[in-house]
mmCIF file with all atom_site columns, C-alpha atoms in Angstrom:
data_model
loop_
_atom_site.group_PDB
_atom_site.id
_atom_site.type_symbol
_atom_site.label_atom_id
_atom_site.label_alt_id
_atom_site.label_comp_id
_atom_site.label_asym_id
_atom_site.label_entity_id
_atom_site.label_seq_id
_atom_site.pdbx_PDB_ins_code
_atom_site.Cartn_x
_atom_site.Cartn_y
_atom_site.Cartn_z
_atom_site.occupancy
_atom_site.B_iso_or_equiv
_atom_site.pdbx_formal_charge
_atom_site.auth_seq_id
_atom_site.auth_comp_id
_atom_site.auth_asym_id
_atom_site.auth_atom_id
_atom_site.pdbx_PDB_model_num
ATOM 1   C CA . UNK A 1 1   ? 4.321  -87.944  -41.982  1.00 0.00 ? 1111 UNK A CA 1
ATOM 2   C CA . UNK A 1 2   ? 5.059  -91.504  -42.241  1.00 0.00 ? 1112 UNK A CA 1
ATOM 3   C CA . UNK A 1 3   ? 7.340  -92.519  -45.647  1.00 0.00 ? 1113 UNK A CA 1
ATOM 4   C CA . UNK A 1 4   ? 8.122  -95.647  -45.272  1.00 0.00 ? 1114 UNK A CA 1
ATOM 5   C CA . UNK A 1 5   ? 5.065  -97.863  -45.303  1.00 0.00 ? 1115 UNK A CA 1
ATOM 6   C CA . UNK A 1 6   ? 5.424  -101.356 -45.499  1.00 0.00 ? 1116 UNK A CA 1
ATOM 7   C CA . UNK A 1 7   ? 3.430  -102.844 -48.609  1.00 0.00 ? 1117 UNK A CA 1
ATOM 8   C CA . UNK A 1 8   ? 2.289  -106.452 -47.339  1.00 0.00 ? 1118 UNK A CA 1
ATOM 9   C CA . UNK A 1 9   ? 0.757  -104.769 -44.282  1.00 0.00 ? 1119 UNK A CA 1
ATOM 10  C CA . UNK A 1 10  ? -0.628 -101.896 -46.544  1.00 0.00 ? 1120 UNK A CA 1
ATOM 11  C CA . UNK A 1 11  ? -1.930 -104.911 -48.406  1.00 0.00 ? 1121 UNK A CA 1
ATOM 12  C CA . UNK A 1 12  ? -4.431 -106.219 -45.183  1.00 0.00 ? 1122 UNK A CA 1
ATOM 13  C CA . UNK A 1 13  ? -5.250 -102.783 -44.070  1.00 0.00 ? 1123 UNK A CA 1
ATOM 14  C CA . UNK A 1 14  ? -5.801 -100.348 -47.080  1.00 0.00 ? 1124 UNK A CA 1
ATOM 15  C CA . UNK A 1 15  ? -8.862 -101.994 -48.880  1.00 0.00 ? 1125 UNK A CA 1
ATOM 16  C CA . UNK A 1 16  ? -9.366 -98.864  -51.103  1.00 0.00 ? 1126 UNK A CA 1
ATOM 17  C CA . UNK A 1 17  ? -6.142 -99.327  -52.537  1.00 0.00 ? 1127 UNK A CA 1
ATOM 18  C CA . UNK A 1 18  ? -5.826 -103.237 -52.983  1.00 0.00 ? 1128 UNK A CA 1
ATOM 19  C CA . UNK A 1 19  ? -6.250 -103.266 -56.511  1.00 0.00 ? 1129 UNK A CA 1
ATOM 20  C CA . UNK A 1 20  ? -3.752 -100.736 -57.079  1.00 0.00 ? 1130 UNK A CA 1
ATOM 21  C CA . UNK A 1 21  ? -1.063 -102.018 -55.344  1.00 0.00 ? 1131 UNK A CA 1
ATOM 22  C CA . UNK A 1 22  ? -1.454 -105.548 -56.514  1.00 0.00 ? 1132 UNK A CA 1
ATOM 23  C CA . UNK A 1 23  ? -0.655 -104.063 -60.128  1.00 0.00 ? 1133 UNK A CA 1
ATOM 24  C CA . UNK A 1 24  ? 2.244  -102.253 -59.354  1.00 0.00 ? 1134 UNK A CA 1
ATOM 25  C CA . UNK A 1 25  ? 3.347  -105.238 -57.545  1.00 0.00 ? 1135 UNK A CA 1
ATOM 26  C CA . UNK A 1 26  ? 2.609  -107.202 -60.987  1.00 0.00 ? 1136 UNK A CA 1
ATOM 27  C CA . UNK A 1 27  ? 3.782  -104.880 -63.264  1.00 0.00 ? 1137 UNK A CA 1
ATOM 28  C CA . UNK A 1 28  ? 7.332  -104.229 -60.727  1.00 0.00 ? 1138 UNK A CA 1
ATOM 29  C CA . UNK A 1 29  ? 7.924  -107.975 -60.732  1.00 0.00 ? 1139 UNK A CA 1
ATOM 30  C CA . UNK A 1 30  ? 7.132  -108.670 -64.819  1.00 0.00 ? 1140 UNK A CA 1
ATOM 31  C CA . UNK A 1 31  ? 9.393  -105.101 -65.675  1.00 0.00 ? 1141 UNK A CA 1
ATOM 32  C CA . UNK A 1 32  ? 12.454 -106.664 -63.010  1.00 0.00 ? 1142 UNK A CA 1
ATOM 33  C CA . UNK A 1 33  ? 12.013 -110.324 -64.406  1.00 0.00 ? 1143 UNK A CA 1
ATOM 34  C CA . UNK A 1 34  ? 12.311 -109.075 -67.675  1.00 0.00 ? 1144 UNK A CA 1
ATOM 35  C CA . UNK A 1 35  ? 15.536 -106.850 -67.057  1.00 0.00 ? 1145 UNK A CA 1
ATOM 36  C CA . UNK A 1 36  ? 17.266 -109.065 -65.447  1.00 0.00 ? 1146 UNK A CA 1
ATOM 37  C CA . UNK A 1 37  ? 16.703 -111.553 -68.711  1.00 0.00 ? 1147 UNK A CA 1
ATOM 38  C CA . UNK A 1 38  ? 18.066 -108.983 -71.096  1.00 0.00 ? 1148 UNK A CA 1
ATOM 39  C CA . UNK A 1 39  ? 20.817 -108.329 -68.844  1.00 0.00 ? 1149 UNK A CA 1
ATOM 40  C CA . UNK A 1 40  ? 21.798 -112.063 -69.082  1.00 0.00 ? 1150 UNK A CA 1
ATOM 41  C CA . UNK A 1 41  ? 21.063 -112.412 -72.407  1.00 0.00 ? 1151 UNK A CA 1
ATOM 42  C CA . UNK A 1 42  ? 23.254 -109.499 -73.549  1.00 0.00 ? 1152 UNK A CA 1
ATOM 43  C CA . UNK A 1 43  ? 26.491 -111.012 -71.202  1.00 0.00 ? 1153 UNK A CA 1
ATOM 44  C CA . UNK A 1 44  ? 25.868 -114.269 -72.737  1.00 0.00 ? 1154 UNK A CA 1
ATOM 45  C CA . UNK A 1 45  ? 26.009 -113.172 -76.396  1.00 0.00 ? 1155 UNK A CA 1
ATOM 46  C CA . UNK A 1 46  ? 29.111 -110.757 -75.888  1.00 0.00 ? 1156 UNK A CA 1
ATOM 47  C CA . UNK A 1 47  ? 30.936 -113.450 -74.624  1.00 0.00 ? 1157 UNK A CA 1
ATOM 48  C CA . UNK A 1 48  ? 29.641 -115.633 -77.370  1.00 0.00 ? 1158 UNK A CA 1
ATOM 49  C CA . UNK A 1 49  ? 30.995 -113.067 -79.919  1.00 0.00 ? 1159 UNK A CA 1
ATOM 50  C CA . UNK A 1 50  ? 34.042 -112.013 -78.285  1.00 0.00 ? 1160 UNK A CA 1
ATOM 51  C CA . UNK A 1 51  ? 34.762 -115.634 -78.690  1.00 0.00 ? 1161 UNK A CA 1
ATOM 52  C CA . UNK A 1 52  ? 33.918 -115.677 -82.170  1.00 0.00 ? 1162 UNK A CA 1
ATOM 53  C CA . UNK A 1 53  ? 35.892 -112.755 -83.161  1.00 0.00 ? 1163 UNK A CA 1
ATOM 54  C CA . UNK A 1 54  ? 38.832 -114.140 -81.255  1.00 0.00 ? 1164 UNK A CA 1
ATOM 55  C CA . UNK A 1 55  ? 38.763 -117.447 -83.140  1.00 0.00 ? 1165 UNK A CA 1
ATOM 56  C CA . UNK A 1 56  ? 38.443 -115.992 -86.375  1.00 0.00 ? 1166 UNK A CA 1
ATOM 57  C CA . UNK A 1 57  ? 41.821 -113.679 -85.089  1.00 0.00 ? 1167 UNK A CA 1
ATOM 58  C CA . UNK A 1 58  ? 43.812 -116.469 -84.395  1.00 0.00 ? 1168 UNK A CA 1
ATOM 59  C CA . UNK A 1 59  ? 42.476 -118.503 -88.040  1.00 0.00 ? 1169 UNK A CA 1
ATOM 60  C CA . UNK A 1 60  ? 42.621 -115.624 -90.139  1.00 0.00 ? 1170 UNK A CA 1
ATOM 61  C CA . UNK A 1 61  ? 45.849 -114.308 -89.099  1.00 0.00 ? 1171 UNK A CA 1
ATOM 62  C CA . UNK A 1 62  ? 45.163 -110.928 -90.169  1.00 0.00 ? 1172 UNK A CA 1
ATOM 63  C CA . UNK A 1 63  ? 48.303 -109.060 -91.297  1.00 0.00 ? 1173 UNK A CA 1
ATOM 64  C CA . UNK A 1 64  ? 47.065 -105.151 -91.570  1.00 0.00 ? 1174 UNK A CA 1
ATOM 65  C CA . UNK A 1 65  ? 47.786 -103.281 -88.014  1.00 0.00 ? 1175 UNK A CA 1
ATOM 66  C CA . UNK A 1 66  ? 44.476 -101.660 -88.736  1.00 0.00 ? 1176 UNK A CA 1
ATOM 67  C CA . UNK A 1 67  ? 42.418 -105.110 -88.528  1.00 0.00 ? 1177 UNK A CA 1
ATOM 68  C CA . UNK A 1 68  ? 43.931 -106.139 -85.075  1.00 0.00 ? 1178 UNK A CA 1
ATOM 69  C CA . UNK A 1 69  ? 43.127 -102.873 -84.041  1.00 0.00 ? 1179 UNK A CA 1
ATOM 70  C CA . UNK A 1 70  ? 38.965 -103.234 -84.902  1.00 0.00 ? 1180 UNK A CA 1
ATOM 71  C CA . UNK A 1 71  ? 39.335 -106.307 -83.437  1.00 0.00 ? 1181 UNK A CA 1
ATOM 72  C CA . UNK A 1 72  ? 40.556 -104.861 -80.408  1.00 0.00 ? 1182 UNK A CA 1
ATOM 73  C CA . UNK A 1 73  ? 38.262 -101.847 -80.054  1.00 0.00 ? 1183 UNK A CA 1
ATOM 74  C CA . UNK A 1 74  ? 34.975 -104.037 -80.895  1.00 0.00 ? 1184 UNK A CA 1
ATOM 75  C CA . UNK A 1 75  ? 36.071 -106.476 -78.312  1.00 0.00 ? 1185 UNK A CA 1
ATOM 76  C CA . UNK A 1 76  ? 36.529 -103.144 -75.620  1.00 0.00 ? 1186 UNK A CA 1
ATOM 77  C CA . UNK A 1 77  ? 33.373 -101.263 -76.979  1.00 0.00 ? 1187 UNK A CA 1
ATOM 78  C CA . UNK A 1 78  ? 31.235 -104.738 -75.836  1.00 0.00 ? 1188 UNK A CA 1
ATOM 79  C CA . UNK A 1 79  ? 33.070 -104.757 -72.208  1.00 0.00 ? 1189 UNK A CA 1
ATOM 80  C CA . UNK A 1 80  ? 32.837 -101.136 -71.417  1.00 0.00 ? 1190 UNK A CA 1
ATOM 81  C CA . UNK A 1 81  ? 28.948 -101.093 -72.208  1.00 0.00 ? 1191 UNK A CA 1
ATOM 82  C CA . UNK A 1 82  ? 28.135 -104.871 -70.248  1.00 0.00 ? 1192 UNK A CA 1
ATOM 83  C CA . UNK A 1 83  ? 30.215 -103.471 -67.283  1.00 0.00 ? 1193 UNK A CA 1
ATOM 84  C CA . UNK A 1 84  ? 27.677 -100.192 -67.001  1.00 0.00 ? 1194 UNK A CA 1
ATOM 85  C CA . UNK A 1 85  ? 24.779 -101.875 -68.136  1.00 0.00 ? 1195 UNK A CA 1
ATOM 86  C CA . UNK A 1 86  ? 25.558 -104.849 -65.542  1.00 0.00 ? 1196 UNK A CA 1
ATOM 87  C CA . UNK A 1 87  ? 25.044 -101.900 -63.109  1.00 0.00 ? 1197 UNK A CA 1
ATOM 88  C CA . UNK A 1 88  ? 21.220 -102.409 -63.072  1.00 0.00 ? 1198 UNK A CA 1
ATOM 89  C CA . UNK A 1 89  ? 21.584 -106.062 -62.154  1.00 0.00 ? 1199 UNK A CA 1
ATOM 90  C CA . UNK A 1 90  ? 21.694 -105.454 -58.142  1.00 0.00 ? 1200 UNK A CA 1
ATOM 91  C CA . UNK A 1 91  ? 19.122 -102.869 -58.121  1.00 0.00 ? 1201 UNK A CA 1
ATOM 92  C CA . UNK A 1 92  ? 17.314 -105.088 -60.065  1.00 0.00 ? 1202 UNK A CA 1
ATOM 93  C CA . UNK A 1 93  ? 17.589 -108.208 -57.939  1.00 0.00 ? 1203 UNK A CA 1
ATOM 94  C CA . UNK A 1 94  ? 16.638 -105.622 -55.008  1.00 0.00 ? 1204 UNK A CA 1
ATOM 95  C CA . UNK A 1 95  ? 13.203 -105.451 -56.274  1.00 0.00 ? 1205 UNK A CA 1
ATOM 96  C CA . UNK A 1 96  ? 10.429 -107.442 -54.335  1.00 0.00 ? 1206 UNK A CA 1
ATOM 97  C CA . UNK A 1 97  ? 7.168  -107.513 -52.851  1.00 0.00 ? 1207 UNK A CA 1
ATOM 98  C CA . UNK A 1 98  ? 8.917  -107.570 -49.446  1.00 0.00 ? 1208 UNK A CA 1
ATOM 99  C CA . UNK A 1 99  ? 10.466 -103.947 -49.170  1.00 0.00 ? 1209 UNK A CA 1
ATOM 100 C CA . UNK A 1 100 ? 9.034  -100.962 -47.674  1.00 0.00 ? 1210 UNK A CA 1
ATOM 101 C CA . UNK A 1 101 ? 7.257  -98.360  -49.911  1.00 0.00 ? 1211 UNK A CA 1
ATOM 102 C CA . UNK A 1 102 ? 10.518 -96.223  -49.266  1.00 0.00 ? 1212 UNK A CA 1
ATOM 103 C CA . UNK A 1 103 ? 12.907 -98.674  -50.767  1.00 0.00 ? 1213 UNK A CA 1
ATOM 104 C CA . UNK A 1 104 ? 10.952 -99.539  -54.125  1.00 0.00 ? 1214 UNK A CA 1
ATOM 105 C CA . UNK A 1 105 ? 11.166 -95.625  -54.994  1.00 0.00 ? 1215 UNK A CA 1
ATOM 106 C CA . UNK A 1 106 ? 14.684 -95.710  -53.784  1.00 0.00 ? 1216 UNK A CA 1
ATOM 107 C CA . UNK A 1 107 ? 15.485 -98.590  -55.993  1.00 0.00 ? 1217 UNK A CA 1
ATOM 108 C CA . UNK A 1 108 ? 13.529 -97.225  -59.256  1.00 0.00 ? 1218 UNK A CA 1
ATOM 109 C CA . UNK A 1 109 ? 15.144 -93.833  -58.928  1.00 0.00 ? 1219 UNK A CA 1
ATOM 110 C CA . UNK A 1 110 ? 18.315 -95.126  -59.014  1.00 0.00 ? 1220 UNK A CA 1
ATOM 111 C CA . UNK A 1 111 ? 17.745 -97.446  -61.410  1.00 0.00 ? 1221 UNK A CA 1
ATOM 112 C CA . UNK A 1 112 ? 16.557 -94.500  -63.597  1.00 0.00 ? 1222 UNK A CA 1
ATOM 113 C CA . UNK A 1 113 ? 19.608 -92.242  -63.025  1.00 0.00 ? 1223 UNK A CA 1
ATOM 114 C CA . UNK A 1 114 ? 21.899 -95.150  -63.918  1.00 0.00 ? 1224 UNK A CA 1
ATOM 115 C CA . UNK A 1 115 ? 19.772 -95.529  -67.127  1.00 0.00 ? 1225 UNK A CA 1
ATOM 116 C CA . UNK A 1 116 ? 20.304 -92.553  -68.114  1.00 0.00 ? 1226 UNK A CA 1
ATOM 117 C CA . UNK A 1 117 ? 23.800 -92.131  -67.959  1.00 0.00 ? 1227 UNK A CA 1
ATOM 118 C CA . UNK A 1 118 ? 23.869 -95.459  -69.811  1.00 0.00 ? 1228 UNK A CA 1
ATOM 119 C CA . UNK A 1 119 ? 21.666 -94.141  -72.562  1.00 0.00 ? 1229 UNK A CA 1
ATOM 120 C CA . UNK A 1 120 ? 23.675 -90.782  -72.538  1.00 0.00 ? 1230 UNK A CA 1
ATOM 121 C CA . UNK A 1 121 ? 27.355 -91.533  -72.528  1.00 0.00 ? 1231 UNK A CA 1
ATOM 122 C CA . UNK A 1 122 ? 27.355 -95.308  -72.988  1.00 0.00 ? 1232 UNK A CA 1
ATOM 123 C CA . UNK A 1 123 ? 25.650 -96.211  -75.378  1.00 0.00 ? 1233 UNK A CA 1
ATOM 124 C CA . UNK A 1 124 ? 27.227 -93.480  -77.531  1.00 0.00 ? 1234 UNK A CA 1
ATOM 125 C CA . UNK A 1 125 ? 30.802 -94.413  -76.902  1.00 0.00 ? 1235 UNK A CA 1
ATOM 126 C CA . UNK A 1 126 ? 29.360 -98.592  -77.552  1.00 0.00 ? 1236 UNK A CA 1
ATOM 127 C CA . UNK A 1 127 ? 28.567 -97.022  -80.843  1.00 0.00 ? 1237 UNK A CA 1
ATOM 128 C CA . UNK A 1 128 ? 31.539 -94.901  -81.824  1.00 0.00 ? 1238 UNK A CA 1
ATOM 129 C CA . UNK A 1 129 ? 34.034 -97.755  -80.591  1.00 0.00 ? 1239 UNK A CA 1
ATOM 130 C CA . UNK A 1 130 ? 32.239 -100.300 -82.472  1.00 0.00 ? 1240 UNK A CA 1
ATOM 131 C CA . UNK A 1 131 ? 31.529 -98.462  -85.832  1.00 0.00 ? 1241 UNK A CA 1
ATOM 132 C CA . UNK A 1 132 ? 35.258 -97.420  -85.745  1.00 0.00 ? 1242 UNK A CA 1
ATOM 133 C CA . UNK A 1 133 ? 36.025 -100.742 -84.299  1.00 0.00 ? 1243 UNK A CA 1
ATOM 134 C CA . UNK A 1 134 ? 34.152 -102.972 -87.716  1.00 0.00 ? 1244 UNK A CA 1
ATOM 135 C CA . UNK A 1 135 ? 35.342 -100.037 -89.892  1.00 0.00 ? 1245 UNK A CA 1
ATOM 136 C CA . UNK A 1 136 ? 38.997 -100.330 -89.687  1.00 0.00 ? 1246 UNK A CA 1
ATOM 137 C CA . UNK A 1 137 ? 38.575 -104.103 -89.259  1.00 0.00 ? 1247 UNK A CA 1
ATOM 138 C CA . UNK A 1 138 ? 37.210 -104.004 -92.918  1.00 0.00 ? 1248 UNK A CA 1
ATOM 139 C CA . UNK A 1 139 ? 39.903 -102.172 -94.509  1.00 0.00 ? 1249 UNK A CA 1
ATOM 140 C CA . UNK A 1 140 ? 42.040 -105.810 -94.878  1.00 0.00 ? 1250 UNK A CA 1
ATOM 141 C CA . UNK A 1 141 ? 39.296 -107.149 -96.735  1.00 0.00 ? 1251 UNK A CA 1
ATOM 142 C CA . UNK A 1 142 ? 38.486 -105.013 -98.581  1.00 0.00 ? 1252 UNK A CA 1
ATOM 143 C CA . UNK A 1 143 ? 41.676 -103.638 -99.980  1.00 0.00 ? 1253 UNK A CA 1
ATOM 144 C CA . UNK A 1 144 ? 41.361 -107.161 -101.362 1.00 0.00 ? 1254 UNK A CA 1
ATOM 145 C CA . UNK A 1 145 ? 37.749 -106.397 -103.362 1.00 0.00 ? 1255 UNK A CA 1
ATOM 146 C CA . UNK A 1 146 ? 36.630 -104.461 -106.147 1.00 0.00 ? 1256 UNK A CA 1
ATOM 147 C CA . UNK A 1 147 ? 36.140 -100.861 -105.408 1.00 0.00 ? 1257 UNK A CA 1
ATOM 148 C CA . UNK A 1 148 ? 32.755 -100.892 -106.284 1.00 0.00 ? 1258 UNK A CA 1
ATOM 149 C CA . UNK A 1 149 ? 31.992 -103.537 -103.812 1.00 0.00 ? 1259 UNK A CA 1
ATOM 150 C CA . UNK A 1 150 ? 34.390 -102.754 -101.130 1.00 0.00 ? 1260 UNK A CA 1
ATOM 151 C CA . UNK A 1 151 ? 32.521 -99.396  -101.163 1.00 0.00 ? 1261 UNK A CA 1
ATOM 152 C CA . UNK A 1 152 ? 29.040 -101.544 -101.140 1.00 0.00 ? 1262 UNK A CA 1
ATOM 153 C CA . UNK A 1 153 ? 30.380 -103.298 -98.343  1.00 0.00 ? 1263 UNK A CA 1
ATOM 154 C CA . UNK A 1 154 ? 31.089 -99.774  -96.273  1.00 0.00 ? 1264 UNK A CA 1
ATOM 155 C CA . UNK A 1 155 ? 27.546 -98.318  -97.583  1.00 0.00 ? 1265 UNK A CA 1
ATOM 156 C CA . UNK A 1 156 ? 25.659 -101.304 -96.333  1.00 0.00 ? 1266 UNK A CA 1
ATOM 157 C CA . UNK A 1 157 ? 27.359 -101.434 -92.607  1.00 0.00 ? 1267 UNK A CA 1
ATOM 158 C CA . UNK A 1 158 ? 27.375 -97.476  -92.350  1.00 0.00 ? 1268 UNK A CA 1
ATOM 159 C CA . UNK A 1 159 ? 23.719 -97.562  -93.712  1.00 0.00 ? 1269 UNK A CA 1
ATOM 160 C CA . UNK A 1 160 ? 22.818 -100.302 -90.798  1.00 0.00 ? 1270 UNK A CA 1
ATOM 161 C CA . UNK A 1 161 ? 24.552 -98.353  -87.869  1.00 0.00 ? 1271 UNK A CA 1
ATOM 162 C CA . UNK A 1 162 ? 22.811 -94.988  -88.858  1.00 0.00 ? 1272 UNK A CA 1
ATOM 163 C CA . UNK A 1 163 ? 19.599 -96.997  -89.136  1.00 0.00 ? 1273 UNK A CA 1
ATOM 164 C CA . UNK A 1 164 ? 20.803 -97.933  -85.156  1.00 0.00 ? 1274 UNK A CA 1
ATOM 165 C CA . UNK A 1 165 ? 21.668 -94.876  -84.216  1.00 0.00 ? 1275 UNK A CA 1
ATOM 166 C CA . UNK A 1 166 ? 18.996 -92.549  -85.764  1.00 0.00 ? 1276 UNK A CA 1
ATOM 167 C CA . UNK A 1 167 ? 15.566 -95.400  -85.235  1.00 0.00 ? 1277 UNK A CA 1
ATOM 168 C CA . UNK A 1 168 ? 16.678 -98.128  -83.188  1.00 0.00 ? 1278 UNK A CA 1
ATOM 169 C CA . UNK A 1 169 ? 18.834 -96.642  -80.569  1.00 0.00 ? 1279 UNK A CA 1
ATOM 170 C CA . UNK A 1 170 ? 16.140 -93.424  -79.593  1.00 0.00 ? 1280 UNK A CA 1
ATOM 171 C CA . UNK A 1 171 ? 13.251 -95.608  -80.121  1.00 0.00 ? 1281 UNK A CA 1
ATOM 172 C CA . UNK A 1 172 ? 14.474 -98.509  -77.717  1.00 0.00 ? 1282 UNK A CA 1
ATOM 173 C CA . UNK A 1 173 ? 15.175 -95.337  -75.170  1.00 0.00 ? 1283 UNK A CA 1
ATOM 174 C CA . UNK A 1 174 ? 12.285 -93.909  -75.269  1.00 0.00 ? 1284 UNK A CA 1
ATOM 175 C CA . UNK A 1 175 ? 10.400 -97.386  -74.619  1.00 0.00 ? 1285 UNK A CA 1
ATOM 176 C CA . UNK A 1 176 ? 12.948 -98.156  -71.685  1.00 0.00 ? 1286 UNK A CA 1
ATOM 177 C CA . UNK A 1 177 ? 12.504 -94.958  -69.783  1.00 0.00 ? 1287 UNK A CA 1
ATOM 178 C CA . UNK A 1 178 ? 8.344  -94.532  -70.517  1.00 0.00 ? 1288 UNK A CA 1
ATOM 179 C CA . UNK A 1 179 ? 8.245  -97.858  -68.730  1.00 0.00 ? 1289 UNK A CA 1
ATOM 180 C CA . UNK A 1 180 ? 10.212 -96.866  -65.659  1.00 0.00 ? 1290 UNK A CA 1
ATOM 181 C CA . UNK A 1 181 ? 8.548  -93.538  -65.700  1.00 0.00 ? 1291 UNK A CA 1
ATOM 182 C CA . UNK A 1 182 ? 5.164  -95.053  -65.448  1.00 0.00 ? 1292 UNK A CA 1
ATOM 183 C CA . UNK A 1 183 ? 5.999  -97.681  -62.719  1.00 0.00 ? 1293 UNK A CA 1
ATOM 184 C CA . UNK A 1 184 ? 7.757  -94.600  -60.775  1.00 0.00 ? 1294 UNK A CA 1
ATOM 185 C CA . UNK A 1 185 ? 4.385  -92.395  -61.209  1.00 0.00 ? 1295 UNK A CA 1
ATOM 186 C CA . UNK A 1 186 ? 2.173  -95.408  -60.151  1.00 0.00 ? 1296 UNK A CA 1
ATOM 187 C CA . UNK A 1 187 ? 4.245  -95.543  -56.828  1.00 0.00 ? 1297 UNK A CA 1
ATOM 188 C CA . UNK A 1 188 ? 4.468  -92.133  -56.497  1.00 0.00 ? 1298 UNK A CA 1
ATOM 189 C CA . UNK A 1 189 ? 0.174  -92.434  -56.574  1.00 0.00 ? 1299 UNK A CA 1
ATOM 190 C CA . UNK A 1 190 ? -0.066 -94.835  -54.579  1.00 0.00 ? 1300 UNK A CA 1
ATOM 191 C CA . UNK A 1 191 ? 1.668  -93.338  -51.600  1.00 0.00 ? 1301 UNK A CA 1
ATOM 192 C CA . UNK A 1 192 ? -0.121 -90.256  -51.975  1.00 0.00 ? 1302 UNK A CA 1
ATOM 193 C CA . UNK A 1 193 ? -3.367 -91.966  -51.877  1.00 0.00 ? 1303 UNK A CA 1
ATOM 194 C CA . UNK A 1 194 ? -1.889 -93.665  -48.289  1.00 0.00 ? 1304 UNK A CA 1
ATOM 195 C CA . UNK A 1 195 ? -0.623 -90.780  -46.698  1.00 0.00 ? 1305 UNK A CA 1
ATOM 196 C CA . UNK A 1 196 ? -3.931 -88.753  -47.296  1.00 0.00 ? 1306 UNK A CA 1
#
């Protein structure tokens, strides 16, 4: 039984399933466009802030130990998650109208296990390096407050990472892998429908 089945030709000889692949073809090209933007988007604003925070390092001169070791850990938390999340880029850049049937699934189930493992371990140590990262970063400043607004201060930023962690962070998942799922399932269809 024949596997790998080349789309384009599939294209000119399999009327009854036209429509269908010309979708998946849309919808694969519209899902890796748009990946590849967030992937470049989220390099070009952890460089931006990486720069940020190290300006504000070498302006503020911070004098606790515990502030230059936030800055550190925020700074490490951003590189460890762009270098697994950069990952998806080539598999990503792999996907086009000109590969064989074989090599789309290939592509999408890899790109699923690596998103997985990036949702699973990743973005969990992103979020424990970064909330320890900001917390101990804050203690300079706000030895230097009020208690009552220091602790305001730690409410509000451990109020907006649970807020990540708990809504954000599953809900952003969830939308992430339903979209691979689908395109996965759609291929998975369509090569049924070919090789019956």
């Amino acid at each position: 039984m024949e596997n790998n089945i080349d789309f384009s030709k599939m294209w000119n000889e399999q009327n009854i399933v036209q429509a269908d692949v010309q979708n998946i073809f849309n919808r694969i090209k519209k899902y890796r466009q748009k990946n590849l933007s967030q992937i470049i988007f989220a390099n070009a604003i952890s460089i931006l802030t990486t720069v940020f925070i190290i300006v504000i390092w070498y302006f503020a001169k911070p004098q606790f130990i515990s502030t230059k070791i936030g800055i550190v850990l925020t700074i490490l938390a951003m590189i460890i998650f762009l270098f697994a999340y950069n990952k998806q880029f080539p598999l990503l850049k792999k996907l086009n109208e000109t590969n064989s049937n074989k090599s789309y699934l290939e592509n999408l189930l890899m790109l699923q296990e690596k998103q997985k493992k990036l949702h699973s371990k990743m973005v969990s140590l992103y979020f424990i390096m970064l909330s320890l990262g900001i917390g101990l970063y804050m203690i300079e400043y706000a030895a230097r407050m009020p208690l009552l607004l220091a602790i305001a201060c730690y409410a509000t930023v451990a109020i907006w990472f649970l807020f990540n962690w708990f809504y954000l962070r599953p809900k952003t998942i969830a939308k992430q892998q339903n979209k691979l799922n689908t395109l996965i399932e759609h291929l998975n269809n369509i090569q049924n429908q070919i090789e019956e």
